[in-house]
Amino acid sequence: MVTAVAAVPSLIGLDWGSTSLRAWLVGPDGTVLEERKADKGASTLSGHAAFVEAFDDVSGGWRTAHPGLPVLACGMVGSAHGWLDVPYARCPAGAAVLAAGLRRPDGGPFIVPGVLFDDTSLPPDVMRGEETQVVGTLHLHDTLRASSCVVLPGTHSKWTQICAERIVRFATHMTGELYAVLRQHSVLGRLMPDDAPVDPDAFVQGVDAARDHGELGLAHQIFAVRSLGVTGRLPNDMLADYLSGLLIGHELRAGLQWRAMAGLGPQPLALVGAPNLCARYQVALHRFDRPADLVLDNTAPAGLLALARAAGLLPLAPLESQ
Amino acid sequence: MVTAVAAVPSLIGLDWGSTSLRAWLVGPDGTVLEERKADKGASTLSGHAAFVEAFDDVSGGWRTAHPGLPVLACGMVGSAHGWLDVPYARCPAGAAVLAAGLRRPDGGPFIVPGVLFDDTSLPPDVMRGEETQVVGTLHLHDTLRASSCVVLPGTHSKWTQICAERIVRFATHMTGELYAVLRQHSVLGRLMPDDAPVDPDAFVQGVDAARDHGELGLAHQIFAVRSLGVTGRLPNDMLADYLSGLLIGHELRAGLQWRAMAGLGPQPLALVGAPNLCARYQVALHRFDRPADLVLDNTAPAGLLALARAAGLLPLAPLESQ
């Protein structure tokens, strides 16, 4: 039974990405009490005034109704083309490091820094926004804190290695963006109808092809989307999900090997993100015989709350006392 | 010294692809006597009359001036969305098989069939146009006929295995199209200036990254184009060539392994295609310690001539008698 007592909010949180803005009124246990969305991604705005206006539109009412609440934002709003260029925190990065890196534009929210992974032997890697989801994930699930792999599927999927509650390294895979540009702008999309129903079999066929023959190369295997179509071997309705399976399969192939290379031994693997996308990754992980140990929806509100606490903007540790 | 005797043409040849149309008046030794180009790719035309008109525009004058010359075309003009859907020849496919598969629309040229590679354990692969370049390559260079690997870089690169003058198997890599869509439509292109000069060092860095760390995955490694840019590690002017190197490096990594898997032992490797693109592949092959044995420009005119002879449309073997 749901109790009728209205929770008192503890935080106003924003996930302010390149293309969208989501805002939450967050309760003391990380629960989302109210949600608002706006079509005001950081890449669509230019100049301080535009950010102030979008910020006021989405959260001004809450700030008036609940004066004094801390306001935290994560995502591309903190990039060079966002509201304020907040310097990256460096790996290993946990809640304390991220909280110490919070920066605030005039009249704006505290913005969480992104994270930079900088290995001497490899190109650097960067994230903005996902670090907050990782903090929320670790806050909500103590089994992941000591050692785990947290995978955040998306336009730019992130594979993060967690040790002692900190992101020690991570790798980005452009899986979602590759799917979108290949579907919309390449020869592969031409045979795909817009309204094809989801085809789980085609998806699994693509995953298995990547698993079994991925050494033939992604740029080769995706051409099969065309050759299977023009030869009539796969109905056009199945081609989009076959491509999705190939791309996610290649991500898992590389990601699981990357994870193994870390030599950290057995550790839980968690998927964090949109449920329909996580469901695809769950199926694909099964095909690789490495099912996910935990699947979580958006953990950014809990992450923003944990960071507000770590920064001393809220009383300490009420989450633990729930 | 060039002799002043005008050669008598033996053939009118067309390379009629999706986006462009090239026509040649070909001499008896395969030399191009005249060339014409038109912006009338097969994908831009619809219906028999449109193809007849484009065909007459580009070659009508030659056909009037040289009545009775055989006319052959290769490329996407023979696809389901071309002038006439010419059934694929199947591997193993050499000049005899391809000549037997020529088909002619009313009032049009003989069209060379594409080739289908159909393995039971893998998705099929298809080519249209490159088979003619392979025939021309083998015709011009007898060292490649018994056993070789002929690589045709391009929008859809083809790696072909040759045994006994026939294409026994091949693999397509969408390297050129991936570069184009990532540059034009993905986040990676945003940092790249349009007018950056070619940067050989950046290209080599990309090739080496694919060679040394390709197991991390193409979809991961290409994100470095962004992370190197936003962290200022690589000047924006260098990013396009770094991406080019990564993509070509991944193609070589997969292609050389695919070639090794065939277990055919030492055999020459030839590059056939546009000189500036072949030059990139030459550099990249050097980085993989497997330099090309032969680099050739367009061999389609010689291929069309060889196919016309194999089909009995011309006296036999004058090339050999030159």
PDB file of C-alpha atoms in Angstrom, chain A residues 29-129:
ATOM      1  CA  ASP A  29      15.562   8.493  -0.633  1.00  0.00           C
ATOM      2  CA  GLY A  30      16.324   9.269  -4.291  1.00  0.00           C
ATOM      3  CA  THR A  31      12.746   8.739  -5.434  1.00  0.00           C
ATOM      4  CA  VAL A  32      11.545  10.966  -8.262  1.00  0.00           C
ATOM      5  CA  LEU A  33       8.569  12.949  -6.950  1.00  0.00           C
ATOM      6  CA  GLU A  34       7.970  14.898 -10.148  1.00  0.00           C
ATOM      7  CA  GLU A  35       9.520  14.898 -13.611  1.00  0.00           C
ATOM      8  CA  ARG A  36       9.624  17.526 -16.351  1.00  0.00           C
ATOM      9  CA  LYS A  37      11.094  17.293 -19.839  1.00  0.00           C
ATOM     10  CA  ALA A  38      12.063  20.019 -22.269  1.00  0.00           C
ATOM     11  CA  ASP A  39      13.302  20.063 -25.823  1.00  0.00           C
ATOM     12  CA  LYS A  40      16.190  22.288 -24.736  1.00  0.00           C
ATOM     13  CA  GLY A  41      19.337  20.240 -25.157  1.00  0.00           C
ATOM     14  CA  ALA A  42      22.663  21.980 -24.540  1.00  0.00           C
ATOM     15  CA  SER A  43      23.559  21.773 -28.222  1.00  0.00           C
ATOM     16  CA  THR A  44      20.390  23.685 -29.139  1.00  0.00           C
ATOM     17  CA  LEU A  45      21.234  26.632 -26.870  1.00  0.00           C
ATOM     18  CA  SER A  46      23.793  29.364 -27.276  1.00  0.00           C
ATOM     19  CA  GLY A  47      24.843  31.981 -24.730  1.00  0.00           C
ATOM     20  CA  HIS A  48      24.268  32.418 -20.998  1.00  0.00           C
ATOM     21  CA  ALA A  49      20.811  33.983 -21.363  1.00  0.00           C
ATOM     22  CA  ALA A  50      19.478  31.042 -23.357  1.00  0.00           C
ATOM     23  CA  PHE A  51      20.596  28.612 -20.659  1.00  0.00           C
ATOM     24  CA  VAL A  52      19.130  30.787 -17.896  1.00  0.00           C
ATOM     25  CA  GLU A  53      15.810  30.892 -19.712  1.00  0.00           C
ATOM     26  CA  ALA A  54      15.680  27.137 -20.284  1.00  0.00           C
ATOM     27  CA  PHE A  55      16.719  26.548 -16.662  1.00  0.00           C
ATOM     28  CA  ASP A  56      13.979  28.853 -15.366  1.00  0.00           C
ATOM     29  CA  ASP A  57      11.360  27.344 -17.656  1.00  0.00           C
ATOM     30  CA  VAL A  58      11.999  23.811 -16.500  1.00  0.00           C
ATOM     31  CA  SER A  59      12.749  24.375 -12.794  1.00  0.00           C
ATOM     32  CA  GLY A  60      11.761  27.931 -11.825  1.00  0.00           C
ATOM     33  CA  GLY A  61       8.418  26.838 -10.393  1.00  0.00           C
ATOM     34  CA  TRP A  62      10.016  24.210  -8.187  1.00  0.00           C
ATOM     35  CA  ARG A  63      12.686  26.623  -7.004  1.00  0.00           C
ATOM     36  CA  THR A  64      10.012  29.141  -5.985  1.00  0.00           C
ATOM     37  CA  ALA A  65       7.907  26.495  -4.245  1.00  0.00           C
ATOM     38  CA  HIS A  66      10.903  24.959  -2.471  1.00  0.00           C
ATOM     39  CA  PRO A  67      13.399  27.740  -1.805  1.00  0.00           C
ATOM     40  CA  GLY A  68      16.804  26.633  -0.599  1.00  0.00           C
ATOM     41  CA  LEU A  69      16.810  23.226  -2.280  1.00  0.00           C
ATOM     42  CA  PRO A  70      20.156  22.366  -3.854  1.00  0.00           C
ATOM     43  CA  VAL A  71      20.071  22.180  -7.646  1.00  0.00           C
ATOM     44  CA  LEU A  72      22.480  19.880  -9.501  1.00  0.00           C
ATOM     45  CA  ALA A  73      22.836  19.176 -13.222  1.00  0.00           C
ATOM     46  CA  CYS A  74      24.885  16.615 -15.121  1.00  0.00           C
ATOM     47  CA  GLY A  75      25.581  16.091 -18.810  1.00  0.00           C
ATOM     48  CA  MET A  76      26.746  18.099 -21.777  1.00  0.00           C
ATOM     49  CA  VAL A  77      25.585  21.302 -20.091  1.00  0.00           C
ATOM     50  CA  GLY A  78      29.076  21.219 -18.562  1.00  0.00           C
ATOM     51  CA  SER A  79      30.942  20.930 -21.864  1.00  0.00           C
ATOM     52  CA  ALA A  80      32.826  23.567 -23.830  1.00  0.00           C
ATOM     53  CA  HIS A  81      29.656  24.131 -25.860  1.00  0.00           C
ATOM     54  CA  GLY A  82      27.348  24.022 -22.846  1.00  0.00           C
ATOM     55  CA  TRP A  83      26.538  26.591 -20.183  1.00  0.00           C
ATOM     56  CA  LEU A  84      29.868  26.384 -18.380  1.00  0.00           C
ATOM     57  CA  ASP A  85      32.965  24.439 -19.354  1.00  0.00           C
ATOM     58  CA  VAL A  86      33.478  22.345 -16.229  1.00  0.00           C
ATOM     59  CA  PRO A  87      36.907  20.652 -16.227  1.00  0.00           C
ATOM     60  CA  TYR A  88      36.870  16.861 -16.391  1.00  0.00           C
ATOM     61  CA  ALA A  89      37.625  14.878 -13.265  1.00  0.00           C
ATOM     62  CA  ARG A  90      40.297  12.247 -13.906  1.00  0.00           C
ATOM     63  CA  CYS A  91      40.104   8.538 -13.251  1.00  0.00           C
ATOM     64  CA  PRO A  92      39.987   7.107 -10.645  1.00  0.00           C
ATOM     65  CA  ALA A  93      36.859   9.169 -10.019  1.00  0.00           C
ATOM     66  CA  GLY A  94      34.247   8.536  -7.328  1.00  0.00           C
ATOM     67  CA  ALA A  95      31.620  10.644  -5.575  1.00  0.00           C
ATOM     68  CA  ALA A  96      34.172  12.641  -3.554  1.00  0.00           C
ATOM     69  CA  VAL A  97      36.230  13.650  -6.582  1.00  0.00           C
ATOM     70  CA  LEU A  98      33.138  14.520  -8.603  1.00  0.00           C
ATOM     71  CA  ALA A  99      31.619  16.539  -5.748  1.00  0.00           C
ATOM     72  CA  ALA A 100      34.856  18.489  -5.422  1.00  0.00           C
ATOM     73  CA  GLY A 101      34.634  19.332  -9.128  1.00  0.00           C
ATOM     74  CA  LEU A 102      31.142  20.847  -9.077  1.00  0.00           C
ATOM     75  CA  ARG A 103      31.008  24.280 -10.736  1.00  0.00           C
ATOM     76  CA  ARG A 104      28.156  26.761 -10.925  1.00  0.00           C
ATOM     77  CA  PRO A 105      27.410  29.379 -13.579  1.00  0.00           C
ATOM     78  CA  ASP A 106      25.783  32.624 -12.371  1.00  0.00           C
ATOM     79  CA  GLY A 107      22.128  31.940 -11.653  1.00  0.00           C
ATOM     80  CA  GLY A 108      22.508  28.298 -12.576  1.00  0.00           C
ATOM     81  CA  PRO A 109      22.743  24.862 -11.016  1.00  0.00           C
ATOM     82  CA  PHE A 110      25.861  23.147  -9.710  1.00  0.00           C
ATOM     83  CA  ILE A 111      27.175  21.216 -12.690  1.00  0.00           C
ATOM     84  CA  VAL A 112      28.807  17.823 -12.245  1.00  0.00           C
ATOM     85  CA  PRO A 113      32.157  17.437 -14.047  1.00  0.00           C
ATOM     86  CA  GLY A 114      32.558  14.806 -16.702  1.00  0.00           C
ATOM     87  CA  VAL A 115      35.293  12.207 -16.387  1.00  0.00           C
ATOM     88  CA  LEU A 116      38.483  11.827 -18.399  1.00  0.00           C
ATOM     89  CA  PHE A 117      40.251   8.495 -18.724  1.00  0.00           C
ATOM     90  CA  ASP A 118      43.800   9.176 -19.686  1.00  0.00           C
ATOM     91  CA  ASP A 119      46.034   6.197 -20.243  1.00  0.00           C
ATOM     92  CA  THR A 120      49.512   6.783 -21.555  1.00  0.00           C
ATOM     93  CA  SER A 121      49.293   4.033 -24.173  1.00  0.00           C
ATOM     94  CA  LEU A 122      45.846   4.777 -25.587  1.00  0.00           C
ATOM     95  CA  PRO A 123      43.875   7.815 -26.744  1.00  0.00           C
ATOM     96  CA  PRO A 124      41.922   9.465 -23.922  1.00  0.00           C
ATOM     97  CA  ASP A 125      38.226   8.784 -23.401  1.00  0.00           C
ATOM     98  CA  VAL A 126      35.577  11.123 -22.032  1.00  0.00           C
ATOM     99  CA  MET A 127      32.096  11.022 -20.522  1.00  0.00           C
ATOM    100  CA  ARG A 128      29.638  13.656 -19.336  1.00  0.00           C
ATOM    101  CA  GLY A 129      26.485  12.555 -17.555  1.00  0.00           C
TER     102      GLY A 129
END
